[in-house]
PDB file of C-alpha atoms in Angstrom:
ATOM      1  CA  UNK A   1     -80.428 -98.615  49.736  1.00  0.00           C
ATOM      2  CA  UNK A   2     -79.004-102.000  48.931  1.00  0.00           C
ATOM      3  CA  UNK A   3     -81.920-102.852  46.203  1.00  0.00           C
ATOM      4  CA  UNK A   4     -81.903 -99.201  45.353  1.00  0.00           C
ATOM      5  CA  UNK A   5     -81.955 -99.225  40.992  1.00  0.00           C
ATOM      6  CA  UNK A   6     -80.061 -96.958  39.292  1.00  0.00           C
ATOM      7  CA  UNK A   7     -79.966 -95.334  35.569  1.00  0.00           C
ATOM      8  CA  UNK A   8     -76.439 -95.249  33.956  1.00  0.00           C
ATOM      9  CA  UNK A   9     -75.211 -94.229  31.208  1.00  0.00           C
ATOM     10  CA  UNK A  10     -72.262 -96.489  29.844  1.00  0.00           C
ATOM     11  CA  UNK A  11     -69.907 -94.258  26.860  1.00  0.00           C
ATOM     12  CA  UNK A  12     -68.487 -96.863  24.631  1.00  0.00           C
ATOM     13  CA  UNK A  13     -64.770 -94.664  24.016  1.00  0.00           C
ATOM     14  CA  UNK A  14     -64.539 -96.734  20.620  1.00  0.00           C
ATOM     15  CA  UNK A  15     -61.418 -95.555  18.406  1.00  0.00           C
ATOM     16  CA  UNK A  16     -63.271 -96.766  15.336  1.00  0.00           C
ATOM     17  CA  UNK A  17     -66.658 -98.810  15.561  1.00  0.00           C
ATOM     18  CA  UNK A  18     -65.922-102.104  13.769  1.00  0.00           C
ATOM     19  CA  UNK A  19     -69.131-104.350  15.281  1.00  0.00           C
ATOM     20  CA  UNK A  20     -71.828-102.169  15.897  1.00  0.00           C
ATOM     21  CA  UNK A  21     -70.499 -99.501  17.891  1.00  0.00           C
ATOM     22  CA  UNK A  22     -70.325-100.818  20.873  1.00  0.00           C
ATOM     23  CA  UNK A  23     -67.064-102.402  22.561  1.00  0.00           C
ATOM     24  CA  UNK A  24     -67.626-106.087  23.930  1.00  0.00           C
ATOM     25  CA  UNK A  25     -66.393-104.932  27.578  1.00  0.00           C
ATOM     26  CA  UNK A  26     -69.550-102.359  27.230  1.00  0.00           C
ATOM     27  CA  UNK A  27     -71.861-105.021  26.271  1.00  0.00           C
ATOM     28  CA  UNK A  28     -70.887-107.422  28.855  1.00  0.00           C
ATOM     29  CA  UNK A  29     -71.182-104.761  32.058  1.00  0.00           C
ATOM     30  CA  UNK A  30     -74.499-103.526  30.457  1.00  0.00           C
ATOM     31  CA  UNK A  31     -75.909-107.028  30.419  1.00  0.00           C
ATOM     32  CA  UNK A  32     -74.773-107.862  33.860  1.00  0.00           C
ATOM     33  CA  UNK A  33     -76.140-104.556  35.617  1.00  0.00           C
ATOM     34  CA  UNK A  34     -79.719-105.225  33.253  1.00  0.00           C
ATOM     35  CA  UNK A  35     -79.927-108.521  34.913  1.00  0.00           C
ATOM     36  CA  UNK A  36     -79.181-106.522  38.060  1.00  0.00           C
ATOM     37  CA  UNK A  37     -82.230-104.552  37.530  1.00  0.00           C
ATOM     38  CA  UNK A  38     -80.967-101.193  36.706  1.00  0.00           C
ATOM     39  CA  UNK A  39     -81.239 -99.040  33.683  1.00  0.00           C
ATOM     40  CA  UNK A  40     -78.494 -98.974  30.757  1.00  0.00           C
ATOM     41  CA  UNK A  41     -78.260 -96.406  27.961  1.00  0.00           C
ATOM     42  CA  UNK A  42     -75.120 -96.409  26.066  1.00  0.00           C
ATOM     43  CA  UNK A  43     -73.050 -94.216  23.635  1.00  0.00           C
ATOM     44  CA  UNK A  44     -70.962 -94.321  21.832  1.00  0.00           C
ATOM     45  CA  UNK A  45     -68.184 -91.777  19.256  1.00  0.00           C
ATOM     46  CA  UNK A  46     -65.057 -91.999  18.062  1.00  0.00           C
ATOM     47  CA  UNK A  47     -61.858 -90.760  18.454  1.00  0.00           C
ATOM     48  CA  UNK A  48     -58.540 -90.188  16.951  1.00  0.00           C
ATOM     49  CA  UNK A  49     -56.701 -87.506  18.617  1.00  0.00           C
ATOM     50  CA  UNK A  50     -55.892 -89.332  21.414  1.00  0.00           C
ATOM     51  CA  UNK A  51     -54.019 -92.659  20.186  1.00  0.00           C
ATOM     52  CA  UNK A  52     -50.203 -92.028  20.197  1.00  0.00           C
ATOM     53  CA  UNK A  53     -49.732 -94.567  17.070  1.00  0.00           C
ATOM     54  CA  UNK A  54     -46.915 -91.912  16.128  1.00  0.00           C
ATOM     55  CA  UNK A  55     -45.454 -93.037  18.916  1.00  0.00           C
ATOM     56  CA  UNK A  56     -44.239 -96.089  17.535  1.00  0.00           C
ATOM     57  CA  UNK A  57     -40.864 -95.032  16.557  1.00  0.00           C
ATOM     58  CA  UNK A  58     -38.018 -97.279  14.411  1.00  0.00           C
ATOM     59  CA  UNK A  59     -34.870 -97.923  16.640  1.00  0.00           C
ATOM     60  CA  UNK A  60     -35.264-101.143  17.707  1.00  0.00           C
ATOM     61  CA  UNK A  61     -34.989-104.253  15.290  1.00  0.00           C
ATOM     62  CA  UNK A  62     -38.711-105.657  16.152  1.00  0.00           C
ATOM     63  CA  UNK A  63     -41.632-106.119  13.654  1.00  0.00           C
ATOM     64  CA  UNK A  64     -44.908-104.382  14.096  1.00  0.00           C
ATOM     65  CA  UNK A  65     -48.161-105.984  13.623  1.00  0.00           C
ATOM     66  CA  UNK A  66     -50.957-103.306  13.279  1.00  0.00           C
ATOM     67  CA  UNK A  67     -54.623-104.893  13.452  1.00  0.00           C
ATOM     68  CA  UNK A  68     -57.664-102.829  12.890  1.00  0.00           C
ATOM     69  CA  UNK A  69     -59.188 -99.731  10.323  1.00  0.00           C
ATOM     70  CA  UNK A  70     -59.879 -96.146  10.513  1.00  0.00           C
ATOM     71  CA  UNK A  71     -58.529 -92.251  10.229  1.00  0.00           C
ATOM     72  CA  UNK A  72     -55.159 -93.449  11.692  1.00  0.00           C
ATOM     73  CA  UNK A  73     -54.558 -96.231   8.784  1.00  0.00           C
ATOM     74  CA  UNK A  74     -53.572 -93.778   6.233  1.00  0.00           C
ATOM     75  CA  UNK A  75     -50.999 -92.016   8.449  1.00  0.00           C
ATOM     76  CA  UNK A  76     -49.227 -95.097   9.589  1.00  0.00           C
ATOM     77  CA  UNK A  77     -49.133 -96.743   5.745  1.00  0.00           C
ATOM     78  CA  UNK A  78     -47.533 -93.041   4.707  1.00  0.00           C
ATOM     79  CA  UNK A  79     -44.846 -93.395   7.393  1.00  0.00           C
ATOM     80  CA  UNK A  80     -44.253 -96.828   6.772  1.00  0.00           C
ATOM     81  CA  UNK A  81     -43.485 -96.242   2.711  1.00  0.00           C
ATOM     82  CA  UNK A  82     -40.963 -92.791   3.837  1.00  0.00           C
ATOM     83  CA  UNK A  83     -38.927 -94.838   6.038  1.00  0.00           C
ATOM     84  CA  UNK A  84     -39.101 -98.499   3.601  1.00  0.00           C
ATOM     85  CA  UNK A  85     -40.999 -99.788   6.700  1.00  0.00           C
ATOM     86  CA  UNK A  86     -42.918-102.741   4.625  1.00  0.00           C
ATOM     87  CA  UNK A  87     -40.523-105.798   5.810  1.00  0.00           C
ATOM     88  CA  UNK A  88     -41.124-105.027   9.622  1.00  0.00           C
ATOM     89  CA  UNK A  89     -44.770-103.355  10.106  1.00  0.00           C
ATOM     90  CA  UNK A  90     -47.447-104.832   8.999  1.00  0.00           C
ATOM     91  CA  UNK A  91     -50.733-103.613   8.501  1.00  0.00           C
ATOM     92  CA  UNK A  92     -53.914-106.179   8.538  1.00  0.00           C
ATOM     93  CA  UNK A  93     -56.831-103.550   8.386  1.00  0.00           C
ATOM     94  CA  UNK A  94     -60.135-104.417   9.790  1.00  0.00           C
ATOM     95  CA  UNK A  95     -59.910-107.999  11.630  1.00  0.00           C
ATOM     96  CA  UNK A  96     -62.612-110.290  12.409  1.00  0.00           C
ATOM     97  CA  UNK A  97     -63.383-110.824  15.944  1.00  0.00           C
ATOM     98  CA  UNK A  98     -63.055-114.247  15.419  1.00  0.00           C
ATOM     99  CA  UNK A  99     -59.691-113.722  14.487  1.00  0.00           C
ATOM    100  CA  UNK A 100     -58.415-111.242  17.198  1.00  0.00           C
ATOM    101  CA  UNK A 101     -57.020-114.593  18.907  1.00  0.00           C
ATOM    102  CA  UNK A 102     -54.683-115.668  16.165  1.00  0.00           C
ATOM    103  CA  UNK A 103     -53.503-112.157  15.648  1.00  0.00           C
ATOM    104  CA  UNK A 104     -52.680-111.386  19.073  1.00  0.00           C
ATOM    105  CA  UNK A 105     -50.730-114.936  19.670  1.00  0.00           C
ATOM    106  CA  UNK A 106     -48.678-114.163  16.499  1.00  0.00           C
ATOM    107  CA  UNK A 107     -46.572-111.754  18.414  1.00  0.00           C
ATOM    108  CA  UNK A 108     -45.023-111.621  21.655  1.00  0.00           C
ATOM    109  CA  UNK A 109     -45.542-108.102  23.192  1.00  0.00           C
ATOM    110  CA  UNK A 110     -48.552-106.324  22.927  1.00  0.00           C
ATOM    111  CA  UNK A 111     -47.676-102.255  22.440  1.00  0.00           C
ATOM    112  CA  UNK A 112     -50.234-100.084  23.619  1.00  0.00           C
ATOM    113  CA  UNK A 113     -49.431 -96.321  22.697  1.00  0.00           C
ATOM    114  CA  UNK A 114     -52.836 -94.442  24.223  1.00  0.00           C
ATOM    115  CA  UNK A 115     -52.028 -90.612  25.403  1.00  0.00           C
ATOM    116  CA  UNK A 116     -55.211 -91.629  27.551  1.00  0.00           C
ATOM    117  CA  UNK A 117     -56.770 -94.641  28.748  1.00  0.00           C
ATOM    118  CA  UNK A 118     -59.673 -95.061  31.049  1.00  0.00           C
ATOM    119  CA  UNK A 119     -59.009 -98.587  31.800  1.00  0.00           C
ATOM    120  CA  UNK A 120     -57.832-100.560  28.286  1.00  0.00           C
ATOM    121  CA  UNK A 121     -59.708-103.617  27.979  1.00  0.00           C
ATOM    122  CA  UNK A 122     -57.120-104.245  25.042  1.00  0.00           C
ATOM    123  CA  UNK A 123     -54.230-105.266  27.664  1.00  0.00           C
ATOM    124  CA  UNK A 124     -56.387-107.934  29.056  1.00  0.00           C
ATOM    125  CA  UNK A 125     -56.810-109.425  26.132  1.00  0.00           C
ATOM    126  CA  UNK A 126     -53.611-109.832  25.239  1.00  0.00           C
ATOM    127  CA  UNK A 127     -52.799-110.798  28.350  1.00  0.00           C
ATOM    128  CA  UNK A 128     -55.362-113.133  28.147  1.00  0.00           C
ATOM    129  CA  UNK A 129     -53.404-114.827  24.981  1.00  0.00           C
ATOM    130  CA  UNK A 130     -49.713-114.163  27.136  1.00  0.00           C
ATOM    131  CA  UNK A 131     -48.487-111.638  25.294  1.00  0.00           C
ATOM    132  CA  UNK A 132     -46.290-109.132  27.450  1.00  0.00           C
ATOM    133  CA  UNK A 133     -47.547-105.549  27.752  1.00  0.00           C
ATOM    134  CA  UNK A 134     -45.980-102.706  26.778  1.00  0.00           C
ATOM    135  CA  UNK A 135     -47.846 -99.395  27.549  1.00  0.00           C
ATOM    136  CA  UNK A 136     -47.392 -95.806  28.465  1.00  0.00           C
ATOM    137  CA  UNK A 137     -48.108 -95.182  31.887  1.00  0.00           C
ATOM    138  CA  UNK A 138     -51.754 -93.137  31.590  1.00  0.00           C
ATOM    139  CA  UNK A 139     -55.055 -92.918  33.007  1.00  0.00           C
ATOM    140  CA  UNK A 140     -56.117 -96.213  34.513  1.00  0.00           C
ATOM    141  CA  UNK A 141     -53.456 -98.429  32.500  1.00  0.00           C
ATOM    142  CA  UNK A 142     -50.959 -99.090  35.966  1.00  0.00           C
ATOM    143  CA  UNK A 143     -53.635-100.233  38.147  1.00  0.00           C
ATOM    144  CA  UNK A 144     -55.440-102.866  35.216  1.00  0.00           C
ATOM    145  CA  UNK A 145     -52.514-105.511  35.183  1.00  0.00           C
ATOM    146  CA  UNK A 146     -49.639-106.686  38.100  1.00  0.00           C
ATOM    147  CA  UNK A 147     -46.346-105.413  37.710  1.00  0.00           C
ATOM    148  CA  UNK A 148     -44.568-108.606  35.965  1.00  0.00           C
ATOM    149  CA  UNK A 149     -47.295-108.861  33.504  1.00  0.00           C
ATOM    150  CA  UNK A 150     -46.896-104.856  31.930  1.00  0.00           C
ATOM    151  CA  UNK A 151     -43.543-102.857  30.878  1.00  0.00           C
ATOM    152  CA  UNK A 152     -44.868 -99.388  31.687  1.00  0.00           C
ATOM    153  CA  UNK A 153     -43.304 -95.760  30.011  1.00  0.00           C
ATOM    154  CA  UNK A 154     -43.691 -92.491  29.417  1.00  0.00           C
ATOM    155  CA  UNK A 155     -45.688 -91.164  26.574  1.00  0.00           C
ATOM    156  CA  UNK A 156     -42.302 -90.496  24.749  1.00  0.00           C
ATOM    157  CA  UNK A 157     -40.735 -91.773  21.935  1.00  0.00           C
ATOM    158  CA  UNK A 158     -37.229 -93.154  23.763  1.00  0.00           C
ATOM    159  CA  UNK A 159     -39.029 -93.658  26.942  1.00  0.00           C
ATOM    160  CA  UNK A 160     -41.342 -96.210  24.832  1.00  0.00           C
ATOM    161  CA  UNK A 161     -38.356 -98.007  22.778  1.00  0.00           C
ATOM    162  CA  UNK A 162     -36.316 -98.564  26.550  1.00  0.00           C
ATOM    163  CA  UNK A 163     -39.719-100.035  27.659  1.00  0.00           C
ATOM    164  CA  UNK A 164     -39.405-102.519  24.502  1.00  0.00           C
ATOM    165  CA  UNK A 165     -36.253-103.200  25.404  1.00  0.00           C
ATOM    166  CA  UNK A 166     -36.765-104.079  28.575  1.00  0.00           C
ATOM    167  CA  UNK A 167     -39.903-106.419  27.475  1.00  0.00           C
ATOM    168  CA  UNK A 168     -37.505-108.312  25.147  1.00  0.00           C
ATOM    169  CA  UNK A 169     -34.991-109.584  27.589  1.00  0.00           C
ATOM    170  CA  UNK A 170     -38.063-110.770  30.052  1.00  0.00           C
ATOM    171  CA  UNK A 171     -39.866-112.496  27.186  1.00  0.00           C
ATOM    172  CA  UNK A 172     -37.576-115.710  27.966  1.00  0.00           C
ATOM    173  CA  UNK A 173     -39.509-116.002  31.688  1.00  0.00           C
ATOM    174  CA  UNK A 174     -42.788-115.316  30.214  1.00  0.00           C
ATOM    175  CA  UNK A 175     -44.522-118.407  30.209  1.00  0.00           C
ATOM    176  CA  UNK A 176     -48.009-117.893  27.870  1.00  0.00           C
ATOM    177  CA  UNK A 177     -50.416-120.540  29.256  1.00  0.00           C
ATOM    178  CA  UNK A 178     -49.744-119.377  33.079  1.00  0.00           C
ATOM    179  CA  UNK A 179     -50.236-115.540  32.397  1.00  0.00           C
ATOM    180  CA  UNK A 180     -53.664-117.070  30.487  1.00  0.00           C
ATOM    181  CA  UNK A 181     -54.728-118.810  33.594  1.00  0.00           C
ATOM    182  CA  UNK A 182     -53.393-115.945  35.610  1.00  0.00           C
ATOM    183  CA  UNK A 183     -56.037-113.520  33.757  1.00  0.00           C
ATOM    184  CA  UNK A 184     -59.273-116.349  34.377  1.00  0.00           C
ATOM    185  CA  UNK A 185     -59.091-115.343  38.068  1.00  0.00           C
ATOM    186  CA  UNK A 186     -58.234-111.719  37.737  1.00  0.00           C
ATOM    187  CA  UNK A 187     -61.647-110.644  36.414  1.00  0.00           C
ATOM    188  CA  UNK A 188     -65.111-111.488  36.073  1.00  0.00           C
ATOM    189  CA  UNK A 189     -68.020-109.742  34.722  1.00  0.00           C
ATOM    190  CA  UNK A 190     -70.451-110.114  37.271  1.00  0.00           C
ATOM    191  CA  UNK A 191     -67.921-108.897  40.046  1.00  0.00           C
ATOM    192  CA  UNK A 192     -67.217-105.882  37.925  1.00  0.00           C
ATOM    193  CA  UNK A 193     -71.344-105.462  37.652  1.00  0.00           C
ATOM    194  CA  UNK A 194     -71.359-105.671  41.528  1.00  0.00           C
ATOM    195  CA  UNK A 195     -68.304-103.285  42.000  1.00  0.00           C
ATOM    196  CA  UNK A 196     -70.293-100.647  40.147  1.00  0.00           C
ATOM    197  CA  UNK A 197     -73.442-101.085  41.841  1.00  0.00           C
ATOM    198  CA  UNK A 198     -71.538-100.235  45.288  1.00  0.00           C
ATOM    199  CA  UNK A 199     -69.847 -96.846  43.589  1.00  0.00           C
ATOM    200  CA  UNK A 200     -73.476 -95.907  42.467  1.00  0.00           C
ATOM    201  CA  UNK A 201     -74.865 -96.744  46.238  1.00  0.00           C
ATOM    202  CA  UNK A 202     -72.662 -94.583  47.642  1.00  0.00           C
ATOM    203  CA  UNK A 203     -73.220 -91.996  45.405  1.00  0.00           C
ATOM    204  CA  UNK A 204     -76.480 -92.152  46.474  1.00  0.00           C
ATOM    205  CA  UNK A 205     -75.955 -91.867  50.384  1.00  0.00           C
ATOM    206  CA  UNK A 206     -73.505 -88.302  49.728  1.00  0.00           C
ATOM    207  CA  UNK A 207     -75.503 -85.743  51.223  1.00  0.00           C
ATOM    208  CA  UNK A 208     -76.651 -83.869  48.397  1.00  0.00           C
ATOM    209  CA  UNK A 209     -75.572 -80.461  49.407  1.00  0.00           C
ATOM    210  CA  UNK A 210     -77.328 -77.293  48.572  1.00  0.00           C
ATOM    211  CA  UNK A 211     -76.101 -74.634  46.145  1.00  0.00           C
ATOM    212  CA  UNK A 212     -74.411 -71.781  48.491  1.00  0.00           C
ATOM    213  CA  UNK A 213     -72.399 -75.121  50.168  1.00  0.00           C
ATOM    214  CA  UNK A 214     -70.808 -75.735  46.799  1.00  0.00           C
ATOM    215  CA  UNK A 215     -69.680 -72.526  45.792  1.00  0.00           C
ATOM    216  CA  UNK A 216     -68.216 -71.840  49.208  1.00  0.00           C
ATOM    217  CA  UNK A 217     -66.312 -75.511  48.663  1.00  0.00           C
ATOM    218  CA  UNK A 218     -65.302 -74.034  45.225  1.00  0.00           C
ATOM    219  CA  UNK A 219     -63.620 -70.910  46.467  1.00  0.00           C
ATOM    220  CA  UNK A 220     -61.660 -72.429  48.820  1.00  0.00           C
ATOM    221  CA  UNK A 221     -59.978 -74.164  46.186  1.00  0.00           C
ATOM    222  CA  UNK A 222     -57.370 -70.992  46.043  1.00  0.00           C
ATOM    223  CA  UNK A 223     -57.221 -67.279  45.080  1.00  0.00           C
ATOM    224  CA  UNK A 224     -57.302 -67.753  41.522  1.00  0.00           C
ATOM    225  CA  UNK A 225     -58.312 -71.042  40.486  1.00  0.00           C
ATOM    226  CA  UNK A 226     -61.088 -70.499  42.988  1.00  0.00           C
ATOM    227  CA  UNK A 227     -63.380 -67.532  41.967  1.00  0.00           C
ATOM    228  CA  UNK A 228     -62.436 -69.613  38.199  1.00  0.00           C
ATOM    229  CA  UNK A 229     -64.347 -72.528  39.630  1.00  0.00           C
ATOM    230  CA  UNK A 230     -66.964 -70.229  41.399  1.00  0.00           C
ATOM    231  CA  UNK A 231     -67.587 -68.549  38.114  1.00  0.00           C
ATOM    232  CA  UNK A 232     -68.209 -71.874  36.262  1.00  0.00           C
ATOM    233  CA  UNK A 233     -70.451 -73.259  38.635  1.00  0.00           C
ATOM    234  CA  UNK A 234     -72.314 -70.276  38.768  1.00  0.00           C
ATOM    235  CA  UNK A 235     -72.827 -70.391  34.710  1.00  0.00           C
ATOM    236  CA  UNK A 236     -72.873 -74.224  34.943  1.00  0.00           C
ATOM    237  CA  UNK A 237     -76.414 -73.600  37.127  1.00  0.00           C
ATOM    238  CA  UNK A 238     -77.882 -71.009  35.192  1.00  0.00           C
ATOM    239  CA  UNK A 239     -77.223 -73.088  32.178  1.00  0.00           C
ATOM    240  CA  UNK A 240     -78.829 -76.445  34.008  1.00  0.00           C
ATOM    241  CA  UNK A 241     -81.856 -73.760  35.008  1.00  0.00           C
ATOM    242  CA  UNK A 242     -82.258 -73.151  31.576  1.00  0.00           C
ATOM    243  CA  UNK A 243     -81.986 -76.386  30.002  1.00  0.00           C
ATOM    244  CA  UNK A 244     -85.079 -77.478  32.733  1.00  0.00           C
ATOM    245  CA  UNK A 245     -87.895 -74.680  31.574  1.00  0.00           C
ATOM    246  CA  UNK A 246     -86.690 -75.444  28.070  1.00  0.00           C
ATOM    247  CA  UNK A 247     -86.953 -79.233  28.676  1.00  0.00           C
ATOM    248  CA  UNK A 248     -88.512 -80.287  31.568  1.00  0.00           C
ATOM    249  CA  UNK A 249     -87.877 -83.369  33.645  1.00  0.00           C
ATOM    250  CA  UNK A 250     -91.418 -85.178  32.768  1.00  0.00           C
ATOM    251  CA  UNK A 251     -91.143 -84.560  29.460  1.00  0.00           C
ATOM    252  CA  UNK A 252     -87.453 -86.439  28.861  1.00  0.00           C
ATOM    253  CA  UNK A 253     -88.242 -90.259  28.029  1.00  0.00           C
ATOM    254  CA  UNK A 254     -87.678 -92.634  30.549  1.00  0.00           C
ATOM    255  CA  UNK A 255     -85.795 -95.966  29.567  1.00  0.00           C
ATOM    256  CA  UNK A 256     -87.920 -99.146  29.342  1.00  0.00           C
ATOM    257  CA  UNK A 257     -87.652-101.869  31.727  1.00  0.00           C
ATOM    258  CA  UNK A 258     -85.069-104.495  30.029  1.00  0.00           C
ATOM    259  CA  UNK A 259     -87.416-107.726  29.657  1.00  0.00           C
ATOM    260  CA  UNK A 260     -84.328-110.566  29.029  1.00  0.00           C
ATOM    261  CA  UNK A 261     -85.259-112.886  26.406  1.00  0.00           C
ATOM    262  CA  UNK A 262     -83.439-115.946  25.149  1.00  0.00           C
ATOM    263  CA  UNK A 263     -83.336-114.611  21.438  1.00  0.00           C
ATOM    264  CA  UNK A 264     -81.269-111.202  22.336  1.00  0.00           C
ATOM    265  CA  UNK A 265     -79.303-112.342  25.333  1.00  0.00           C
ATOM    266  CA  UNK A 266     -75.568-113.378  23.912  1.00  0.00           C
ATOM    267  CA  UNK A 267     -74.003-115.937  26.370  1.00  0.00           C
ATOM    268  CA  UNK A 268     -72.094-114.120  29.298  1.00  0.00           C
ATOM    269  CA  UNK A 269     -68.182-115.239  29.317  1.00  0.00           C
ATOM    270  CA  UNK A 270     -67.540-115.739  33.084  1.00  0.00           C
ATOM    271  CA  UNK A 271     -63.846-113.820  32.458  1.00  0.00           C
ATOM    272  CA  UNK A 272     -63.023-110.500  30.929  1.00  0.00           C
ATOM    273  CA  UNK A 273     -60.661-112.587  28.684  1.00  0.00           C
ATOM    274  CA  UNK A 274     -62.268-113.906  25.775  1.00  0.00           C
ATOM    275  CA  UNK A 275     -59.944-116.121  24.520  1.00  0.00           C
ATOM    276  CA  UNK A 276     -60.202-119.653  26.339  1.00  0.00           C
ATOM    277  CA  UNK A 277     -57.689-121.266  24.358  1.00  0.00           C
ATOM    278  CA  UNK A 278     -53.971-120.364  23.137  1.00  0.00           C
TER     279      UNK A 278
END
């Protein structure tokens, strides 16, 4: 089971694709579990309804730095001109990734609003460059960083501005270049490509239990919610029945084995940080 190869798909969750659609902490993984000898497809859309950018509320005497381009843009620049916001937010629009360094080690905390949030590969970065994280408490976001390196909150507006607070009076033990080291041994890429090899493996040895198991497991889930889930599942296989006479397994392509070559394989940072240097 060990050297058994798997096909995954990898959804890049990108809020607005700046650099071909595809988020660097995608790219990496991919190119570790290719080398591994598995299969990679990945996609990627956008969203907008789930970064809580309105979040950022005045109240505290700080300066906002807002990096990057999209739907949200327009919003923020209209609430910055009603409140005479223009001395302490700033808005940079699209940035380079060649200059993501200098604007993340122009501030001191990094403020990360998300309503969800998988895992937030932003955080490490700035991290990475020792800023001090700020971010609500969602998803994945508690267990990415220790606690003396992230201010968490609630997805609320005063919960969010006592969690800046809080990140102001610790800045003065906040030492950058330690945090930066800190992060070098926290992650690497290749570890990450191993973890997820094991979670597939196991996947693999879960008895794969047979239709009547299932919806009995479903309707012991309780008197309502139960016969809900049954009824889903139920439609959920007719649906999956359907799908195979209309498109049947043989006929689905089957993705190519990945052949690395020095001309398409981008050197593999050894961290998740990408920023060597403050």
């Amino acid at each position: 089971m060990a050297n058994e190869k798997h096909r995954i798909l990898m959804v890049s969750d990108f809020f607005y694709p700046n650099f071909g659609g595809v988020e660097n902490h995608i790219y990496y993984l991919s190119q570790c579990l290719l080398k591994l000898g598995h299969k990679v497809v990945v996609m990627t859309h956008a969203y907008g309804s789930r970064s809580g950018v309105r979040y950022m509320t005045n109240g505290l005497k700080v300066r906002f730095i807002v990096g990057g381009d999209g739907p949200k843009r327009v919003r923020l620049e209209e609430m910055r001109e009603k409140h005479s916001l223009q001395d302490r937010v700033e808005m940079l629009g699209a940035v380079p990734h060649a200059r993501v360094q200098s604007v993340l080690i122009s501030g001191h905390i990094f403020l990360n609003s998300s309503l969800t949030e998988a895992f937030c590969i932003a955080i490490l970065e700035a991290a990475s460059c020792g800023l001090l994280t700020v971010s609500t408490r969602v998803g994945g976001v508690p267990e990415v960083l220790p606690e003396d390196m992230v201010v968490l909150a609630e997805p609320d507006p005063g919960d969010m501005v006592q969690a800046i607070k809080k990140a102001i009076y610790l800045l003065p033990k906040i030492d950058p270049q330690v945090m930066h080291e800190r992060m070098k041994k926290l992650y690497s890429w290749h570890d990450v490509a191993r973890r997820t090899e094991i979670v597939y493996d196991r996947a693999l040895r879960c008895s794969n239990q047979n239709l009547l198991e299932r919806l009995s497991r479903y309707l012991s889930c309780g008197a309502w919610a139960g016969k809900l889930f049954f009824l889903v599942m139920i439609i959920d296989f007719l649906l999956w029945r359907l799908l195979q006479l209309l498109q049947p397994e043989e006929d689905i392509d089957v993705v190519p084995e990945y052949i690395a070559s020095h001309h398409g394989d981008r050197e593999m940072p050894q961290t998740l940080n990408k920023f060597e240097s403050l």
